[in-house]
Coordinates of C-alpha atoms and ligand atoms in Angstrom, one line a residue:
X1 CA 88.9 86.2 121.4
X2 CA 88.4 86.3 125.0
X3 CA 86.4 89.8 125.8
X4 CA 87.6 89.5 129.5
X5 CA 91.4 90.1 128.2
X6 CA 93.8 91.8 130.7
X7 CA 93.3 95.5 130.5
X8 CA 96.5 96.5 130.8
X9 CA 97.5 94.2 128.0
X10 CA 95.2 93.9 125.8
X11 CA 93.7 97.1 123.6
X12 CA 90.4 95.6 122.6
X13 CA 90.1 95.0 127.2
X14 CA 90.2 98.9 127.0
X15 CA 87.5 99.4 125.0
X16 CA 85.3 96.7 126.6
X17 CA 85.9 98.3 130.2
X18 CA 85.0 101.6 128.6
X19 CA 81.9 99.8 126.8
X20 CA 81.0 97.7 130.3
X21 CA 80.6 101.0 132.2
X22 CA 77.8 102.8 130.2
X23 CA 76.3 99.3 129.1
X24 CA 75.4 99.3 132.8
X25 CA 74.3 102.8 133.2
X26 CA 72.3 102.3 130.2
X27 CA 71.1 98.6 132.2
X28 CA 71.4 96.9 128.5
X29 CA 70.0 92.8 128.6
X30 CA 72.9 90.3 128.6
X31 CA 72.4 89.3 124.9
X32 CA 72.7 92.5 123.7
X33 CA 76.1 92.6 125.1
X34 CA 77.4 89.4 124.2
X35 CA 76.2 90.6 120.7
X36 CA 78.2 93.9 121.0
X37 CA 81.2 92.7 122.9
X38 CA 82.1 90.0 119.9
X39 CA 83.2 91.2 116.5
X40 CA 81.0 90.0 113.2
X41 CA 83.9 89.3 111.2
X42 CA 87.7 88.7 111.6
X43 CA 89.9 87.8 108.7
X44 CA 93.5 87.2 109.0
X45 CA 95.7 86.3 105.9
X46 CA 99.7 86.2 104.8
X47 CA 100.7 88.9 102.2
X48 CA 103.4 87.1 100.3
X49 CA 105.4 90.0 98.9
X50 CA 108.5 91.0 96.6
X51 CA 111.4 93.6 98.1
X52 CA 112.7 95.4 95.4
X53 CA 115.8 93.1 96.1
X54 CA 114.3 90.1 94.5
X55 CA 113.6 88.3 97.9
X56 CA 110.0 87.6 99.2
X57 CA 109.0 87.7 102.7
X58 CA 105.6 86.8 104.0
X59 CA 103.7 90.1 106.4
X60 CA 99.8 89.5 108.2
X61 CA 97.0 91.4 107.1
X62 CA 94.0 92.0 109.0
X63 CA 90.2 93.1 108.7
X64 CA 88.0 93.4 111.3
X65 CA 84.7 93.8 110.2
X66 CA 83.2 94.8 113.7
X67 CA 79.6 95.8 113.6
X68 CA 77.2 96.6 110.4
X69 CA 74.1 97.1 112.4
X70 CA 73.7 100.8 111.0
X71 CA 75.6 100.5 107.9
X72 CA 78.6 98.9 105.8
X73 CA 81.6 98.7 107.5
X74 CA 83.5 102.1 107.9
X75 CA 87.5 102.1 109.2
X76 CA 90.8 102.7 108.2
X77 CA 94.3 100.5 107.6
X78 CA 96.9 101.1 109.1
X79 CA 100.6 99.7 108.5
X80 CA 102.9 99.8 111.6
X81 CA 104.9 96.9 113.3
X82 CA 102.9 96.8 116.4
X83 CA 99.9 95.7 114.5
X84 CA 97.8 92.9 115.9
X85 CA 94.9 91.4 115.8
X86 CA 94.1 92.5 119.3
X87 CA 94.5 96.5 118.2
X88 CA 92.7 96.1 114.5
X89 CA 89.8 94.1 116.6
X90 CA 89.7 97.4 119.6
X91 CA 90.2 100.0 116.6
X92 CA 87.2 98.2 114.7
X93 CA 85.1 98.5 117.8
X94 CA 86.1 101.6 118.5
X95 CA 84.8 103.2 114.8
X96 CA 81.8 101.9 115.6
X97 CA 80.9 104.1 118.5
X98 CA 82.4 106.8 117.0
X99 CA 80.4 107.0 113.9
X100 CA 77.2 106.2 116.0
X101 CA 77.8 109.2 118.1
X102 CA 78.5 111.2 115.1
X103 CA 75.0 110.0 113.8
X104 CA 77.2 108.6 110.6
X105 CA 75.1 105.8 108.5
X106 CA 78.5 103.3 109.4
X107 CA 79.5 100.2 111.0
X108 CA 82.8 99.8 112.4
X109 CA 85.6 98.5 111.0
X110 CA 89.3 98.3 110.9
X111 CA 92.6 96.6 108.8
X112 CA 95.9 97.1 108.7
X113 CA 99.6 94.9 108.1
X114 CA 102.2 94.2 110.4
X115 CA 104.8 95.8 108.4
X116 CA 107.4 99.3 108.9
X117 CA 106.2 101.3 106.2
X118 CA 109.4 104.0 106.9
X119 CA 111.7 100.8 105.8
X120 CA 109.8 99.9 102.5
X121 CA 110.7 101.5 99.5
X122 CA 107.1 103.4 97.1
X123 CA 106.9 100.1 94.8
X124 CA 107.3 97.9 97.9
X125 CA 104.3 99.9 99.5
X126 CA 102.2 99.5 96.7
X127 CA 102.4 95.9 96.2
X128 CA 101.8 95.1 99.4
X129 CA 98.6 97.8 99.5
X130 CA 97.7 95.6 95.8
X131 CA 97.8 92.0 97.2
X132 CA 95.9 93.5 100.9
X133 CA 93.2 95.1 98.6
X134 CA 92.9 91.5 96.5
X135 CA 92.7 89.4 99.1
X136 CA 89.4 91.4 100.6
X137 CA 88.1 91.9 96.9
X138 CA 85.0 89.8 98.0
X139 CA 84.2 91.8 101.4
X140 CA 85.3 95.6 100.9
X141 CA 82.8 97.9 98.7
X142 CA 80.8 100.6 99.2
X143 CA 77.9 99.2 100.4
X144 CA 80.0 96.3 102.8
X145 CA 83.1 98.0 103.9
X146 CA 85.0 101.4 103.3
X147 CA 88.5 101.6 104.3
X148 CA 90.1 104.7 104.8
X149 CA 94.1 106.0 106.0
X150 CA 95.0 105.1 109.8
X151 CA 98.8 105.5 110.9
X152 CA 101.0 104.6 108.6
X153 CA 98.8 104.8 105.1
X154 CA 98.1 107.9 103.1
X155 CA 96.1 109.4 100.0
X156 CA 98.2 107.4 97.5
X157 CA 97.6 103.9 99.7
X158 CA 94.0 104.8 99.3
X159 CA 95.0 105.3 95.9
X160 CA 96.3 102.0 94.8
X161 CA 93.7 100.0 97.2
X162 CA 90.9 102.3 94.9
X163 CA 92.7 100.7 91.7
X164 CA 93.4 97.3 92.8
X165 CA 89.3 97.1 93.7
X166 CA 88.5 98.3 90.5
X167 CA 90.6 96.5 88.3
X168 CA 89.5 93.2 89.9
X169 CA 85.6 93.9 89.7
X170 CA 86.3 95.8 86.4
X171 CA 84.6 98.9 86.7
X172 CA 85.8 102.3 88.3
X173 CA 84.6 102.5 92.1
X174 CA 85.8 105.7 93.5
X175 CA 83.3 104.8 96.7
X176 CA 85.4 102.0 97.9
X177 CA 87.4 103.9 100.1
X178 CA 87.9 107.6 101.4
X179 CA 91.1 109.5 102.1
X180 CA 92.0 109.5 98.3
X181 CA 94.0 111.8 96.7
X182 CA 91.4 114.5 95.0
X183 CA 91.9 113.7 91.6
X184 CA 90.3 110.4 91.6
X185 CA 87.5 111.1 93.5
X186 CA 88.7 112.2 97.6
X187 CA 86.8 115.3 98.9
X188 CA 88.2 118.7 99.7
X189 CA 89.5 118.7 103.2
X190 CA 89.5 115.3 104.5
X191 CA 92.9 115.4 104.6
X192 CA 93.3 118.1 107.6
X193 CA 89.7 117.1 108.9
X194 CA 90.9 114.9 111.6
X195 CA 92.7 117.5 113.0
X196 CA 90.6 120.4 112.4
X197 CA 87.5 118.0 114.5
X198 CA 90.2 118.2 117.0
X199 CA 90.6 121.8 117.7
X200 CA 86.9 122.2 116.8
X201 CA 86.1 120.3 120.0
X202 CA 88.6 121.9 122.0
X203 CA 87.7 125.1 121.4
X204 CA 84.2 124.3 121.6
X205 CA 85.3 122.9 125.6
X206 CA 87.8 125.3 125.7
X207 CA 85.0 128.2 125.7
X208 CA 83.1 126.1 128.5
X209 CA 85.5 126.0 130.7
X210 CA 86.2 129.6 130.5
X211 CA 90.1 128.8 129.1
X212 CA 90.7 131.9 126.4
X213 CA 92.1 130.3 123.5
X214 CA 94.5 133.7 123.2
X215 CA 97.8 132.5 124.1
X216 CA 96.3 128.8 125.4
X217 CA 99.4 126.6 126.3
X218 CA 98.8 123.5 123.9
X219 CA 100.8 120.4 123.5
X220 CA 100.4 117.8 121.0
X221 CA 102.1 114.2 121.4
X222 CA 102.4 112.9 117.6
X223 CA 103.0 115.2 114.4
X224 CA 101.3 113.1 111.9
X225 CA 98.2 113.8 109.6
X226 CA 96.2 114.4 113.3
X227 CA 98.8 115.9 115.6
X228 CA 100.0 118.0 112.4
X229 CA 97.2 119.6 111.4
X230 CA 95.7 120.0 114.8
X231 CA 99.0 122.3 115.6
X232 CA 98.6 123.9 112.4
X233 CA 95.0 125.0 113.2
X234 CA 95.3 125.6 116.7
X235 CA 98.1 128.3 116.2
X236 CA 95.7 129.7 113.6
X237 CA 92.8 130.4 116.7
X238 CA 96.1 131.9 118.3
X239 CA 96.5 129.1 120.7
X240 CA 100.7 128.9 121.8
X241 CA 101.6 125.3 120.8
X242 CA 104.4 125.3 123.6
X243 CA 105.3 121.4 122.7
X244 CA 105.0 118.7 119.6
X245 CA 106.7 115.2 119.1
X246 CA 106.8 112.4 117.1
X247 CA 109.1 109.3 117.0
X248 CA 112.5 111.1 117.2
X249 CA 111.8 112.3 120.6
X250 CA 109.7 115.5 122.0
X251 CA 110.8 119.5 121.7
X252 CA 109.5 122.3 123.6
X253 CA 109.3 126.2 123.4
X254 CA 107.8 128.3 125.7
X255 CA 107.2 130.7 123.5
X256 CA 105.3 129.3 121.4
X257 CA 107.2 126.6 118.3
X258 CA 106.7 127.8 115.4
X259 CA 104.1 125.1 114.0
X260 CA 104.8 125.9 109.9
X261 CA 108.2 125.8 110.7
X262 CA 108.7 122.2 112.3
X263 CA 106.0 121.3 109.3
X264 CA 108.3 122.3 106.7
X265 CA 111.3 120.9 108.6
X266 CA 109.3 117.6 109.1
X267 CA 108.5 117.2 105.2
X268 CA 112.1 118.0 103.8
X269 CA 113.9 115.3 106.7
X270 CA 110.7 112.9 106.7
X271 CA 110.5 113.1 110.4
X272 CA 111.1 115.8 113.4
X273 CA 114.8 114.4 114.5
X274 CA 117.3 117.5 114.6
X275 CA 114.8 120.4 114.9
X276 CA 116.2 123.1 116.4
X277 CA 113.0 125.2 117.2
X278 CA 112.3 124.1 121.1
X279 CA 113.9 122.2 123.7
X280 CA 114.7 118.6 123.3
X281 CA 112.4 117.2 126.1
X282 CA 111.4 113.1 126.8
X283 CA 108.1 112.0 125.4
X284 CA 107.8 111.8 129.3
X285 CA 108.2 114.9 130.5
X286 CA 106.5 116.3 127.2
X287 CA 103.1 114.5 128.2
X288 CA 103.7 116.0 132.1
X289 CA 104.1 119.7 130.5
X290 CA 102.1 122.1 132.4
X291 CA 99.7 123.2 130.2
X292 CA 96.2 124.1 129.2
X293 CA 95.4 121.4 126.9
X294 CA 96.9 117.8 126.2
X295 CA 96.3 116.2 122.8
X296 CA 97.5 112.8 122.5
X297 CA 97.7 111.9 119.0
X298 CA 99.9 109.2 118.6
X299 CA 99.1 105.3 119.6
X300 CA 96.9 103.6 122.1
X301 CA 97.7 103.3 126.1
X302 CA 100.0 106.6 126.0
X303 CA 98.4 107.6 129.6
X304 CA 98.5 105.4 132.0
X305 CA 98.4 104.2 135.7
X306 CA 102.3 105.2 135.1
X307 CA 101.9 108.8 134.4
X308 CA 98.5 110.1 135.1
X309 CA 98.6 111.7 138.2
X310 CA 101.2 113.9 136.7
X311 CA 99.6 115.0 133.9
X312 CA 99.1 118.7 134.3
X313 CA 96.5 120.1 131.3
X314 CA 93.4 121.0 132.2
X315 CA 92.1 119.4 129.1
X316 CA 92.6 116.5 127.4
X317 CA 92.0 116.1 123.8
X318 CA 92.1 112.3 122.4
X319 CA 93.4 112.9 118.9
X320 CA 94.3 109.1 119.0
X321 CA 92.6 106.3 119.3
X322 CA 92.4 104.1 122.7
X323 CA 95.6 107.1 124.2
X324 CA 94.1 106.3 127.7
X325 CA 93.9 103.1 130.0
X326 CA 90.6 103.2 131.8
X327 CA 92.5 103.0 134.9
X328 CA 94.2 106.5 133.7
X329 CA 90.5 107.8 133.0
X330 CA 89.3 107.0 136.2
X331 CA 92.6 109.2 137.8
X332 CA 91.9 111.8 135.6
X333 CA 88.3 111.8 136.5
X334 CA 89.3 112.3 140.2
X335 CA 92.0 114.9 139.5
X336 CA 89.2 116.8 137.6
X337 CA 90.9 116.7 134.3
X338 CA 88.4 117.3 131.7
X339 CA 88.7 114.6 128.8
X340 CA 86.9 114.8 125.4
X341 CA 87.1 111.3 124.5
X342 CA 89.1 109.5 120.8
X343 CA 85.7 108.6 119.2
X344 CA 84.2 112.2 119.5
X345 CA 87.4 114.4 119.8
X346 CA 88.7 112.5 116.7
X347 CA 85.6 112.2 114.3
X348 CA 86.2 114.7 112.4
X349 CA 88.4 112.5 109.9
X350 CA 85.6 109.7 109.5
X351 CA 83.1 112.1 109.6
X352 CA 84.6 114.0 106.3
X353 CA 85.3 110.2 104.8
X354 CA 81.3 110.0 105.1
X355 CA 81.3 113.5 102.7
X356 CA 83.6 111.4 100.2
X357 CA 81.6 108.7 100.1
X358 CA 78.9 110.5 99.7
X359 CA 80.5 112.7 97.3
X360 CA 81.3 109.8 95.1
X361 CA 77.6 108.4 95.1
X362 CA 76.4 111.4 93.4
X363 CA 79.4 112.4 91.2
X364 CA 79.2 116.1 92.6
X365 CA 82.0 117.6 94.7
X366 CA 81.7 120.4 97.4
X367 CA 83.8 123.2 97.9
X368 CA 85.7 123.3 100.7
X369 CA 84.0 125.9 102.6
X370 CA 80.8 123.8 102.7
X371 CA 82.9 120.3 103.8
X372 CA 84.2 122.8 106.6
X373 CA 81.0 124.5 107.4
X374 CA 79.3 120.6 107.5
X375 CA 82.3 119.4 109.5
X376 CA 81.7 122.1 112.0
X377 CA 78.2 121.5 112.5
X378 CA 78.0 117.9 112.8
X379 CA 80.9 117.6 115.5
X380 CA 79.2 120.3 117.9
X381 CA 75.7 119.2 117.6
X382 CA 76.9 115.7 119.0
X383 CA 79.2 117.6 121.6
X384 CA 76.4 119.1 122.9
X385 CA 74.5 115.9 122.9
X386 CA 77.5 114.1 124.8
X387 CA 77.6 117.2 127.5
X388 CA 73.7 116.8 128.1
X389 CA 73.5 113.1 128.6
X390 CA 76.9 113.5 130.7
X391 CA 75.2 116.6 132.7
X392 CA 71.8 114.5 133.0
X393 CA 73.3 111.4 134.4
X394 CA 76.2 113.0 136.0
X395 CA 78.8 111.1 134.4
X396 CA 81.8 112.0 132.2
X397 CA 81.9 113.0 129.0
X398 CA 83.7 109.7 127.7
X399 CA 80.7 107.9 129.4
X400 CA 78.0 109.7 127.9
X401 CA 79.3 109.5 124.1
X402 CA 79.6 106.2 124.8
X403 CA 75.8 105.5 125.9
X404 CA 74.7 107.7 123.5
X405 CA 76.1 105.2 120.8
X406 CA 75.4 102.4 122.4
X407 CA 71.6 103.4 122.3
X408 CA 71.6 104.5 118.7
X409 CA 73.0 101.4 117.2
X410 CA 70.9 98.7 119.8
X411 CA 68.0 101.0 118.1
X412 CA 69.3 100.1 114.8
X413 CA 69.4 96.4 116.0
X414 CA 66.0 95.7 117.4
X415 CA 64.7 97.7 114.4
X416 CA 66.2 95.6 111.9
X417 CA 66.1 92.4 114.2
X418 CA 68.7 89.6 115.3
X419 CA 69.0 87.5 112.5
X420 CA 69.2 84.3 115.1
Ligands
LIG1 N1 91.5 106.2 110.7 C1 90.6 107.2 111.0 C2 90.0 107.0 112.3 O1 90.5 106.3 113.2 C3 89.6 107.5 109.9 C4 88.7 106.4 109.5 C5 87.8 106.7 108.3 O2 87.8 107.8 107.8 O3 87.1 105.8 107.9 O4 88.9 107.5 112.7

């Protein structure tokens, strides 16, 4: 795969612009680079599978193992049709800066299948999540790779992948994957913890840049397990979520949408279309809303050379991975839009999938006030790392997260050495 990919095209050219930039700053040797800017391991494969009709169709799978330098692989799957190798190879690169600036003992990784999982039926689902687990029996595990949910995949896809695993190696491996349902091994709020590392960082910015979080104006672009939960806790700190969306279009209230109530209306019609609690707005003009903070926490490339200059939030939150084209960074950088950047602002989720997995080494499971408590902790000791190296080297914050991973797994490199 060519590194030098068009940006505005390519997902994984996103992440390497983003990458070039502090590699520079940081004045890291060619070779170390070239090492960091190619994936370790791709592996592309057909998932023959059965509809519930009787007919078989063929879908891709992907895994992109990325980079193991501090640790087995760590990344979630994600089912959607706009899956490519492109986006599983800038996803995989992506998790591994962001557990490196969470300090998480993890590689980076990534999978998913190009598949519509609203269009398959619960038995489709899980035979295609069986014959994706089989087909990476020999390279997943808890000490190689650790999937996790990503759009599209939930508790009960962890679920099945968990099964599959074990049934093929014959023993019970809870530490597979994180994200599972708690009765077979998940840990007490990973679930929300995406979205709760969301407004954690938020509020933590939020108080720096003297915003009062009392009546904040927030909008939140995506109302899946991030954008959800991240509504959900920011009306909690008494934050006014003034706009949410998801596929079915955007809605907006002024007053404040009631966030429980489009969660309950979301669960019961499987989607947002027909809610009646705000103003049926564009995704559009919902991302132009004035307002305090922006979370995107949908897809990649949401903001853009398109739409950034109208963007009107003071803060931008990435609850999504790869939401911003560097171009679009750059704008907001010279408008003086502060952004918290996807693999801080959204580590909360892999950073409670480490608690699992560590969880399910020992056998012993933490309440949920201590997951929370360590949560908390971990995300704003790192946020203060990011806004010292960004204050030091006068840079943004996306820049400094990004050298402070680079450094911490190049450490990890020249430590172990280049096996050449
Ligand atoms: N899919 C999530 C992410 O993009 C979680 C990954 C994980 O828990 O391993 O960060």
């Amino acid at each position: 795969m060519a590194v030098t990919a068009v940006r505005e095209v390519s997902v994984f050219g996103d992440g390497i612009a983003y990458f070039n930039e502090a590699a520079a700053l940081l004045e890291l040797d060619p070779g170390m680079r070239a090492i960091l800017t190619h994936p370790s391991r791709q592996i592309i494969f057909s998932i023959p599978f059965q509809r519930d009709s009787g007919e078989f169709e063929v879908f891709t799978g992907y895994r992109v193992q990325y980079n193991f330098a501090r640790g087995p692989a760590k990344g979630g799957i994600r089912f959607h049709p706009g899956v490519t190798l492109d986006e599983v190879t800038a996803l995989a690169f992506w998790m591994t800066w962001k557990c490196a600036v969470v300090d998480l003992p993890f590689g980076g990784g990534k999978g998913g299948v190009t598949c519509d999982p609203t269009t398959l039926s619960m038995n489709e689902l899980e035979r295609i999540t069986r014959r994706y687990a089989a087909e990476l029996v020999e390279v997943v595990g808890p000490d190689k790779d650790v999937p996790a949910p990503d759009v599209g995949t939930t508790p009960q896809t962890m679920a099945w992948f968990m099964d599959t695993y074990s049934m093929h190696i014959r023993q019970n491996v809870a530490g597979v994957v994180t994200g599972k349902p708690l009765e077979i091994g998940g840990s007490r709020g990973r679930v929300e913890a995406t979205g709760r590392g969301v407004t954690i960082c938020a509020m933590d910015q939020m108080s720096h840049l003297g915003i009062d979080p009392k009546g904040a104006r927030v909008v939140i672009q995506g109302f899946g397990n991030v954008g959800m939960y991240a509504a959900k806790l920011f009306e909690e700190r008494g934050c006014n979520v003034v706009g949410i969306s998801d596929v079915t279009g955007a809605y907006y209230n002024g007053a404040g949408i009631n966030v429980n109530g489009a969660e309950e209306y979301a669960k019961k019609n499987h989607n947002l279309g027909g809610f009646t609690g705000g103003d049926r707005i564009t995704n559009a003009e919902l991302l132009e809303t004035d307002c305090d903070v922006l979370v995107p926490a949908a897809l990649e490339k949401q903001l853009t050379t398109e739409n950034a200059r109208r963007v009107r939030a003071k803060l931008l939150v990435e609850g999504a991975n790869g939401p911003t084209t560097p171009e679009a960074d750059r704008i907001f950088q010279e408008m003086g839009v502060c952004v918290i950047p996807d693999i801080m602002a959204n580590a909360g989720g892999v950073t409670v999938s480490y608690f699992e997995w560590v969880q399910d080494r020992a056998g012993y499971f933490w309440k949920e006030a201590e997951v929370n408590a360590r949560l908390e902790e971990n995300l704003l000791e790192n946020f203060a790392e990011i806004r010292r190296i960004a204050q030091l080297h006068n840079v943004a914050f996306r820049t400094a997260a990004y050298m402070i991973a680079i450094e911490r797994v190049v450490t990890s490199l020249k430590l172990r050495g280049v096996y050449a």
